[in-house]
Amino acid sequence: MARFMGRSWGARVFPGRRPRSRRRERPQEAGRRPRVWRHVRSVAGQVFVLQLIIVLLLGAAATAALVLQVRHDATDEARSRSIAVAESFAKSPGMVQALHSRDPTAVLQPKAEAVRKKTGLDFVVVTNDKGIRLTHPKPDRIGKRYVGGIDSALHGRTTTGTGPGTLGEAMDALVPIYDRNHKVVGAVGAGITISKVSGLADRQLPLLIGAITASLALATGGTAMVSRRLRRQTRGLEPGEMTRMYEHHDAVLHAVREGVLIVDGDDRLVLANDEASRLLDLPPRPEGRPVHQLGLDPGVAGLLVSRQVVTDEVLVAGDRLLAVNNRPTDRDGGPPGSVATLRDSTELRALSGRADVAQKRLKLLYDASVEVGTTLDVERTAEELTRVAVPRFADFATVDLADPVSRGEEPSVVGGAEMCRAAVHGIRPEHPFYPVGERFSFAESTPQAWGLGSGQAVVEDDLTLAPGWQAQDPDQTRKVIDYGVRSLVTVPLQARGVLLGVVNFWRMAERDPFEEEEVTLAEELASHAAVCIDNARRYTREHTMAVTLQHSLLPRAVPAQSALDVAFRYLPAESGVGGDWFDVIPLPGARVALVVGDVVGHGLHAAATMGRLRTAVHNFSTLDLPPDEILTHLDDLVARIDQDESPLGQDIPGGAGEPLTGATGATCLYAIYDPVTRRCTMARAGHPPPAVVSPDGSVEFPDLPAGPPLGLGGLPFDTAELELAENSHLVLYTDGLIEDRRREIDIGLEMLRDALSHPGRSPEEICTEVLDAMLPTQPGDDIALIAARTRVLGPGRVVSSDVPNDPAAVAGVRADVLRQLEEWGMQEVAFTAELVLSELITNAIRHATGPIRLQLVRDRGLICEVSDTSSTSPHLRYATPVDEGGRGLFLVAQFAERWGTRYTAGGKVIWAELALPEPQEPSEASPSAQAAPPPAVPEPS
């Protein structure tokens, strides 16, 4: 039976239409009931009467409950007060002595009256053991017997009771009086009128009456609002008119032999009559559920929510052919939705078989569009094609691709080209075909070769009668025929004018052979699969290019240096190549720079930008600039890259199917470690802070100023300087290590802290264990990680001294240097060092200012450094034959491995690195040959 939800069906489906029968259009009928009585008979009037009765009943019940409760509470309160006063007075000090005195009344009467007045009781009476009153509020009753007797008190019991009094109903209590021997010698009676205690009802009764009145007012107002809303929602229809309209609609919807469905604007079913439920096999109570959750055929469900105007369109629903008419409901200002009628077309039963076949083929094509091409892997796409075709279209399916396709290269499928079996799938796990990975070439007489040559599908109805196909491999083809395979349709895989391979559909002898009309279906399957395979091939090519480019741009090994023990890891994201990079750059003075950065985005563009930035970092590092200045230069470079790659705001097409929109941003962390001073200077541009692991295992994230990401421009970068203990670890990483969709960055930093807080590990062990602890299951971003353990060049390898600002002191400095080199066992570079230091010190004395300091560092070579307070940098000159000077730095450049200048906060340092000569083995031809003496050089000025 149809069910109406919410507002009436007529109001929802046909809003704005007024019913034909309106009260204002009907003439006044004779004998109609008064308007008041008609209001009472309405729903709102009946609700009001019901509410009025309920409120009155609740008020009467509340009043009765209040009276009874007050009565009960007043009685309890009177009893408690009477007992309390009587017991207290009976046990008061001197009570027994007063009873045994000559005149007990004179002693007890004042006390009893005082207690009575203070406690508000009506009477406090003391009697002796004979029941004679000794006290009473009315003196004329003293000496008379206590009303009711005191037998219970003489037996030691406390009794209470109610009874009529002079002022109304009263509560009295009788308590025995004991002497020291616990003998009853009298009794105390106390009582109070109950009306004195029951004043609560008088205070609460007005509140109760007010609540009842307010309830009546709310009921009246609520009924009026409900009545007004009902009349507005029912558009002024009387209950009888609504009943008749519902009966008419109900009769039409359930008597007609045509299915009726109403769908609202949210694609939910509003109404379904019995015939529609039967034709579509709807679940019980389908109203209110989305159409796509009713288990309908996708074609029927799509038509019901399409809002299209459809007339007698035939659809297959289960084993029925339905003629469907569909009309939208919002054409005349109605609500969004549609009304559909269904008719079981028995006259089309003869066509049901062909329609069923067509439906299955359409379903196969639909499934192929969904299930083939889910990944960008060539072999996987070929396997998906075979799985979607078996068993609905073929018993076995094989895909053969040109060998270059799997590598992403451009194929050349012509006669005799080598093919590779990419996928095989069938109704049985064993098969007689070439296995996956087998390479072969098609003979010219085979259907596959004919299809590749013509670009058209070829059908073989009976393979036992196909000598051209059997000529491919007689032994193999005999196995196929003996297995029971009889029919073949082969279709070339062609996409964007490129032949990629061929797909073969095979059927067993138990099944009907392929027909000509099925070739179109095979071509549709092959066409869609060919596009997916070509997309995968192109992606493979671009991905291979990007990976090759990235690997060529990243460092292959750690350069030789003595300041740090370095280990690194780089893990690309699963989705493609990213722009993370790292570097270890040796600097003059045995120092080492550690760099880690991240370019926003993925693909070739990110990898290329990363290479440009890494090259720029190397170039800037050769200038021996501080970290903040290097980041400033990188910031300018990224801004120029953005401007160059997006001129006039237009995108430049990339090679990976994505527009090159410029380097939208990059982050970088640059750190310089000096093994002589154990100081590490760092600066970062929007990059996560490094981690410093002390030798005891404690982990800190230094408070390094966070500069803006590269490319924003306009904001400066700040540096921070740390002093690292020997064997400390400096850990640099990219955000892919600590950021994940399932956790916050703070949680990632805490996880990194826990993974690093283990002392006594090498850098290799740190990298391995950190990745094991923090690597996501499916990394969405690249991860670069560097772990560096600090070394220290101690006093035995570093010698420094002050140089007097006097040219005559140069000879003494040379002598000290020669002695130090002899102590280090570096006599082979003594002459060169003497020459270089003479030139550097002499130039500093002549041209620089302030104190001059000399430092020798024994590393992989000899490092000579001369520092002063001048900011003027010397320049290499080529002196003419007539010049008396200008050859000093030229000699330094000729004899030193490298030389240069770096600026400090207090001046500059001129340095030169002298390489140690490699030990030479004596020649077999002349084992006694001696090394040639060094060439003669002019004495330094």
XYZ file of N, CA and C in Angstrom, residues 419-561:
429
model
N 57.464 -9.511 -30.306
C 56.363 -9.280 -29.390
C 56.660 -9.962 -28.062
N 55.963 -9.497 -27.025
C 56.129 -10.071 -25.680
C 54.747 -10.361 -25.117
N 54.562 -11.565 -24.620
C 53.288 -11.941 -24.019
C 53.148 -11.186 -22.684
N 52.169 -10.285 -22.612
C 51.992 -9.424 -21.441
C 50.981 -9.978 -20.450
N 49.968 -10.735 -20.906
C 48.939 -11.228 -19.994
C 48.268 -12.431 -20.618
N 47.889 -13.387 -19.750
C 47.116 -14.564 -20.138
C 46.115 -14.835 -19.029
N 44.863 -15.064 -19.408
C 43.850 -15.387 -18.405
C 42.776 -16.229 -19.060
N 42.244 -17.206 -18.318
C 41.225 -18.073 -18.866
C 40.347 -18.670 -17.807
N 39.461 -19.540 -18.274
C 38.513 -20.170 -17.367
C 39.185 -21.243 -16.516
N 40.387 -21.651 -16.891
C 41.144 -22.628 -16.122
C 42.529 -22.076 -15.846
N 43.124 -22.459 -14.728
C 44.461 -21.918 -14.423
C 45.529 -22.402 -15.389
N 45.425 -23.652 -15.863
C 46.403 -24.134 -16.838
C 45.905 -23.798 -18.242
N 46.852 -23.593 -19.152
C 46.483 -23.206 -20.509
C 47.601 -23.642 -21.457
N 47.290 -23.754 -22.751
C 48.291 -24.189 -23.725
C 49.000 -23.052 -24.450
N 48.830 -21.814 -24.005
C 49.379 -20.671 -24.727
C 50.777 -20.330 -24.205
N 51.430 -19.422 -24.934
C 52.728 -18.937 -24.469
C 52.580 -18.327 -23.075
N 53.547 -18.550 -22.196
C 53.447 -17.946 -20.857
C 53.771 -16.454 -20.905
N 53.437 -15.773 -19.821
C 53.740 -14.340 -19.704
C 55.251 -14.150 -19.704
N 55.701 -13.188 -20.496
C 57.127 -12.918 -20.613
C 57.777 -13.549 -21.826
N 57.082 -14.461 -22.486
C 57.637 -15.114 -23.679
C 57.736 -14.104 -24.823
N 58.868 -14.123 -25.518
C 59.088 -13.235 -26.659
C 59.073 -14.045 -27.947
N 58.415 -13.500 -28.971
C 58.268 -14.203 -30.225
C 57.884 -13.185 -31.290
N 57.835 -13.652 -32.526
C 57.418 -12.819 -33.650
C 56.328 -13.562 -34.416
N 55.335 -12.824 -34.910
C 54.245 -13.429 -35.652
C 54.683 -13.700 -37.096
N 54.299 -14.888 -37.564
C 54.529 -15.197 -38.974
C 53.592 -14.370 -39.845
N 53.983 -14.127 -41.070
C 53.205 -13.264 -41.945
C 51.823 -13.837 -42.259
N 51.676 -15.171 -42.162
C 50.396 -15.781 -42.513
C 49.417 -15.838 -41.360
N 49.797 -15.454 -40.186
C 48.922 -15.559 -39.021
C 47.869 -14.459 -39.038
N 46.713 -14.713 -38.411
C 45.691 -13.647 -38.307
C 46.221 -12.417 -37.576
N 47.109 -12.620 -36.596
C 47.639 -11.475 -35.867
C 48.447 -10.560 -36.783
N 49.257 -11.177 -37.649
C 50.035 -10.360 -38.582
C 49.125 -9.641 -39.570
N 48.077 -10.337 -40.063
C 47.122 -9.681 -40.955
C 46.439 -8.504 -40.246
N 46.046 -8.713 -39.008
C 45.382 -7.627 -38.278
C 46.299 -6.453 -38.034
N 47.578 -6.712 -37.670
C 48.512 -5.617 -37.440
C 48.814 -4.873 -38.728
N 48.793 -5.608 -39.848
C 49.072 -4.938 -41.111
C 47.923 -4.083 -41.588
N 46.691 -4.555 -41.364
C 45.524 -3.820 -41.849
C 44.898 -2.921 -40.809
N 45.215 -3.151 -39.544
C 44.591 -2.380 -38.474
C 43.170 -2.793 -38.185
N 42.717 -3.955 -38.703
C 41.360 -4.424 -38.523
C 41.362 -5.752 -37.758
N 40.203 -6.067 -37.162
C 40.060 -7.332 -36.447
C 39.922 -8.475 -37.449
N 40.410 -9.644 -37.047
C 40.359 -10.835 -37.889
C 39.721 -11.950 -37.071
N 38.775 -12.685 -37.708
C 38.044 -13.757 -37.034
C 38.411 -15.090 -37.676
N 38.695 -16.083 -36.835
C 38.908 -17.458 -37.277
C 37.839 -18.321 -36.604
N 36.856 -18.774 -37.380
C 35.775 -19.565 -36.802
C 36.242 -20.938 -36.335
N 37.143 -21.552 -37.086
C 37.612 -22.900 -36.753
C 39.123 -22.930 -36.942
N 39.836 -22.995 -35.824
C 41.297 -22.970 -35.903
C 41.875 -24.244 -36.521
N 41.103 -25.335 -36.508
C 41.611 -26.563 -37.120
C 41.696 -26.438 -38.631
N 40.974 -25.450 -39.171
C 40.975 -25.223 -40.611
C 41.685 -23.924 -40.967
N 42.630 -23.489 -40.137
C 43.344 -22.226 -40.358
C 44.830 -22.517 -40.493
N 45.308 -22.879 -41.680
C 46.730 -23.200 -41.841
C 47.637 -22.001 -41.614
N 47.140 -20.805 -41.918
C 47.976 -19.630 -41.682
C 48.301 -19.452 -40.207
N 47.328 -19.671 -39.357
C 47.576 -19.549 -37.913
C 48.472 -20.674 -37.420
N 48.283 -21.879 -37.960
C 49.080 -23.021 -37.522
C 50.536 -22.885 -37.951
N 50.819 -22.078 -38.965
C 52.192 -21.904 -39.410
C 53.044 -21.123 -38.414
N 52.445 -20.478 -37.454
C 53.197 -19.720 -36.458
C 54.160 -20.628 -35.686
N 53.641 -21.697 -35.127
C 54.446 -22.651 -34.355
C 53.667 -23.959 -34.348
N 53.965 -24.887 -35.263
C 53.138 -26.098 -35.377
C 52.999 -26.867 -34.078
N 54.070 -26.988 -33.317
C 53.975 -27.738 -32.059
C 53.067 -27.020 -31.057
N 53.249 -25.715 -30.929
C 52.439 -24.957 -29.976
C 50.978 -24.904 -30.402
N 50.728 -24.667 -31.689
C 49.343 -24.596 -32.146
C 48.647 -25.949 -32.025
N 49.401 -27.052 -32.180
C 48.795 -28.367 -31.987
C 48.351 -28.539 -30.544
N 49.116 -28.042 -29.586
C 48.716 -28.102 -28.175
C 47.426 -27.308 -27.941
N 47.311 -26.173 -28.612
C 46.115 -25.345 -28.432
C 44.889 -26.077 -28.970
N 45.012 -26.685 -30.134
C 43.867 -27.398 -30.722
C 43.517 -28.625 -29.897
N 44.535 -29.365 -29.451
C 44.261 -30.540 -28.627
C 43.623 -30.166 -27.292
N 43.906 -28.970 -26.815
C 43.312 -28.522 -25.551
C 41.812 -28.273 -25.692
N 41.351 -28.016 -26.934
C 39.932 -27.786 -27.171
C 39.586 -26.400 -27.633
N 40.577 -25.557 -27.910
C 40.313 -24.201 -28.389
C 39.968 -24.267 -29.865
N 38.859 -23.590 -30.257
C 38.387 -23.698 -31.632
C 38.228 -22.354 -32.336
N 37.905 -21.309 -31.641
C 37.566 -20.048 -32.301
C 38.460 -18.928 -31.785
N 38.774 -17.973 -32.684
C 39.681 -16.869 -32.342
C 39.200 -15.594 -33.015
N 39.262 -14.482 -32.259
C 39.148 -13.149 -32.845
C 40.328 -12.346 -32.321
N 41.119 -11.807 -33.235
C 42.298 -11.033 -32.859
C 42.098 -9.597 -33.299
N 42.389 -8.663 -32.395
C 42.162 -7.236 -32.637
C 43.455 -6.491 -32.312
N 43.954 -5.679 -33.238
C 45.161 -4.891 -32.934
C 44.856 -3.819 -31.894
N 45.825 -3.580 -31.043
C 45.728 -2.523 -30.032
C 46.353 -1.270 -30.619
N 45.505 -0.336 -30.971
C 45.957 0.877 -31.639
C 45.389 2.081 -30.907
N 46.265 3.036 -30.561
C 45.850 4.251 -29.859
C 46.673 5.417 -30.365
N 45.981 6.491 -30.713
C 46.637 7.721 -31.183
C 47.535 7.445 -32.393
N 47.067 6.537 -33.262
C 47.802 6.223 -34.477
C 49.013 5.346 -34.276
N 49.188 4.767 -33.081
C 50.349 3.928 -32.787
C 49.862 2.521 -32.507
N 50.459 1.525 -33.188
C 50.155 0.125 -32.938
C 50.998 -0.362 -31.768
N 50.296 -0.785 -30.708
C 50.979 -1.207 -29.492
C 51.132 -2.711 -29.416
N 50.224 -3.460 -30.012
C 50.251 -4.907 -29.916
C 48.948 -5.478 -30.413
N 48.578 -6.634 -29.843
C 47.376 -7.311 -30.293
C 46.764 -8.044 -29.107
N 45.415 -8.106 -29.090
C 44.698 -8.873 -28.082
C 43.964 -9.996 -28.787
N 44.027 -11.214 -28.233
C 43.435 -12.406 -28.815
C 42.365 -12.946 -27.872
N 41.170 -13.152 -28.380
C 40.079 -13.752 -27.630
C 39.837 -15.158 -28.179
N 39.869 -16.148 -27.284
C 39.758 -17.551 -27.686
C 38.513 -18.172 -27.054
N 37.865 -19.075 -27.816
C 36.720 -19.822 -27.288
C 36.949 -21.319 -27.490
N 36.418 -22.065 -26.522
C 36.525 -23.521 -26.586
C 35.498 -24.086 -27.567
N 35.660 -25.403 -27.855
C 34.752 -26.049 -28.801
C 33.349 -26.181 -28.249
N 33.191 -26.217 -26.909
C 31.867 -26.357 -26.313
C 31.024 -25.098 -26.457
N 31.614 -24.029 -26.863
C 30.923 -22.738 -26.951
C 30.788 -22.339 -28.415
N 29.747 -21.567 -28.721
C 29.544 -21.115 -30.089
C 30.726 -20.271 -30.536
N 31.150 -20.428 -31.770
C 32.270 -19.611 -32.255
C 31.872 -18.142 -32.359
N 32.887 -17.311 -32.500
C 32.642 -15.878 -32.627
C 31.886 -15.588 -33.921
N 30.961 -14.662 -33.826
C 30.198 -14.233 -34.977
C 30.681 -12.851 -35.411
N 30.275 -12.500 -36.632
C 30.728 -11.226 -37.171
C 30.230 -10.045 -36.332
N 29.015 -10.173 -35.793
C 28.486 -9.060 -35.013
C 29.193 -8.893 -33.678
N 29.902 -9.923 -33.219
C 30.666 -9.813 -31.979
C 32.018 -9.142 -32.179
N 32.397 -8.963 -33.422
C 33.671 -8.297 -33.690
C 33.628 -6.851 -33.202
N 32.482 -6.209 -33.370
C 32.367 -4.818 -32.902
C 32.617 -4.713 -31.412
N 32.074 -5.668 -30.647
C 32.318 -5.666 -29.199
C 33.796 -5.871 -28.901
N 34.443 -6.786 -29.619
C 35.874 -7.007 -29.406
C 36.679 -5.758 -29.733
N 36.296 -5.061 -30.798
C 37.017 -3.837 -31.153
C 36.811 -2.742 -30.116
N 35.600 -2.664 -29.563
C 35.369 -1.668 -28.508
C 36.244 -1.963 -27.286
N 36.290 -3.232 -26.890
C 37.141 -3.603 -25.758
C 38.601 -3.276 -26.041
N 39.064 -3.624 -27.236
C 40.461 -3.380 -27.575
C 40.763 -1.894 -27.674
N 39.819 -1.115 -28.192
C 40.047 0.323 -28.346
C 40.234 0.988 -26.982
N 39.324 0.652 -26.046
C 39.468 1.247 -24.712
C 40.756 0.779 -24.036
N 41.062 -0.500 -24.147
C 42.278 -1.008 -23.512
C 43.526 -0.410 -24.135
N 43.497 -0.176 -25.462
C 44.672 0.392 -26.122
C 44.974 1.793 -25.604
N 43.936 2.594 -25.400
C 44.156 3.937 -24.856
C 44.748 3.853 -23.445
N 44.230 2.931 -22.635
C 44.746 2.778 -21.269
C 46.198 2.294 -21.285
N 46.513 1.342 -22.181
C 47.888 0.852 -22.255
C 48.823 1.957 -22.752
N 48.366 2.741 -23.718
C 49.206 3.834 -24.203
C 49.417 4.881 -23.120
N 48.376 5.167 -22.336
C 48.557 6.089 -21.208
C 49.587 5.544 -20.228
N 49.494 4.253 -19.930
C 50.465 3.649 -19.029
C 51.869 3.691 -19.626
N 51.954 3.456 -20.962
C 53.277 3.519 -21.607
C 53.861 4.923 -21.511
N 53.050 5.921 -21.788
C 53.531 7.297 -21.711
C 53.942 7.658 -20.284
N 53.134 7.205 -19.333
C 53.497 7.487 -17.939
C 54.814 6.797 -17.580
N 54.964 5.544 -18.033
C 56.205 4.837 -17.748
C 57.391 5.580 -18.339
N 57.215 6.073 -19.553
C 58.313 6.817 -20.168
C 58.632 8.089 -19.385
N 57.593 8.844 -19.054
C 57.837 10.085 -18.320
C 58.383 9.800 -16.931
N 57.860 8.746 -16.303
C 58.351 8.420 -14.971
C 59.812 7.976 -15.016
N 60.144 7.189 -16.012
C 61.534 6.757 -16.146
C 62.445 7.943 -16.387
N 61.998 8.865 -17.241
C 62.800 10.062 -17.485
C 62.967 10.883 -16.215
N 61.865 11.027 -15.470
C 61.944 11.822 -14.245
C 62.849 11.159 -13.211
N 62.723 9.823 -13.080
C 63.578 9.122 -12.112
C 65.042 9.212 -12.523
N 65.293 9.033 -13.823
C 66.671 9.140 -14.298
C 67.222 10.536 -14.056
N 66.398 11.547 -14.354
C 66.841 12.914 -14.119
C 67.102 13.159 -12.639
N 66.197 12.697 -11.819
C 66.365 12.944 -10.389
C 67.595 12.227 -9.835
N 67.778 10.972 -10.220
C 68.949 10.245 -9.728
C 70.244 10.879 -10.208
N 70.204 11.454 -11.398
C 71.415 12.114 -11.878
C 71.680 13.423 -11.148
N 70.634 14.006 -10.572
C 70.810 15.285 -9.873
C 71.116 15.124 -8.403
N 70.768 13.981 -7.807
C 71.039 13.777 -6.385
C 72.457 13.246 -6.204
N 73.055 13.485 -5.045
C 74.420 12.980 -4.803
C 74.436 11.461 -4.753
N 75.484 10.889 -5.320
C 75.640 9.438 -5.325
C 76.351 8.948 -4.073
N 77.264 9.738 -3.542
C 78.039 9.334 -2.368
C 78.419 10.579 -1.585
N 78.877 10.369 -0.363
C 79.297 11.475 0.502
C 80.721 11.857 0.143
N 80.992 13.134 -0.124
C 82.370 13.530 -0.445
C 83.294 13.326 0.745
N 84.575 13.161 0.428
C 85.575 12.945 1.476
C 85.744 14.215 2.295
N 85.643 14.084 3.594
C 85.843 15.195 4.527
C 86.057 14.610 5.917
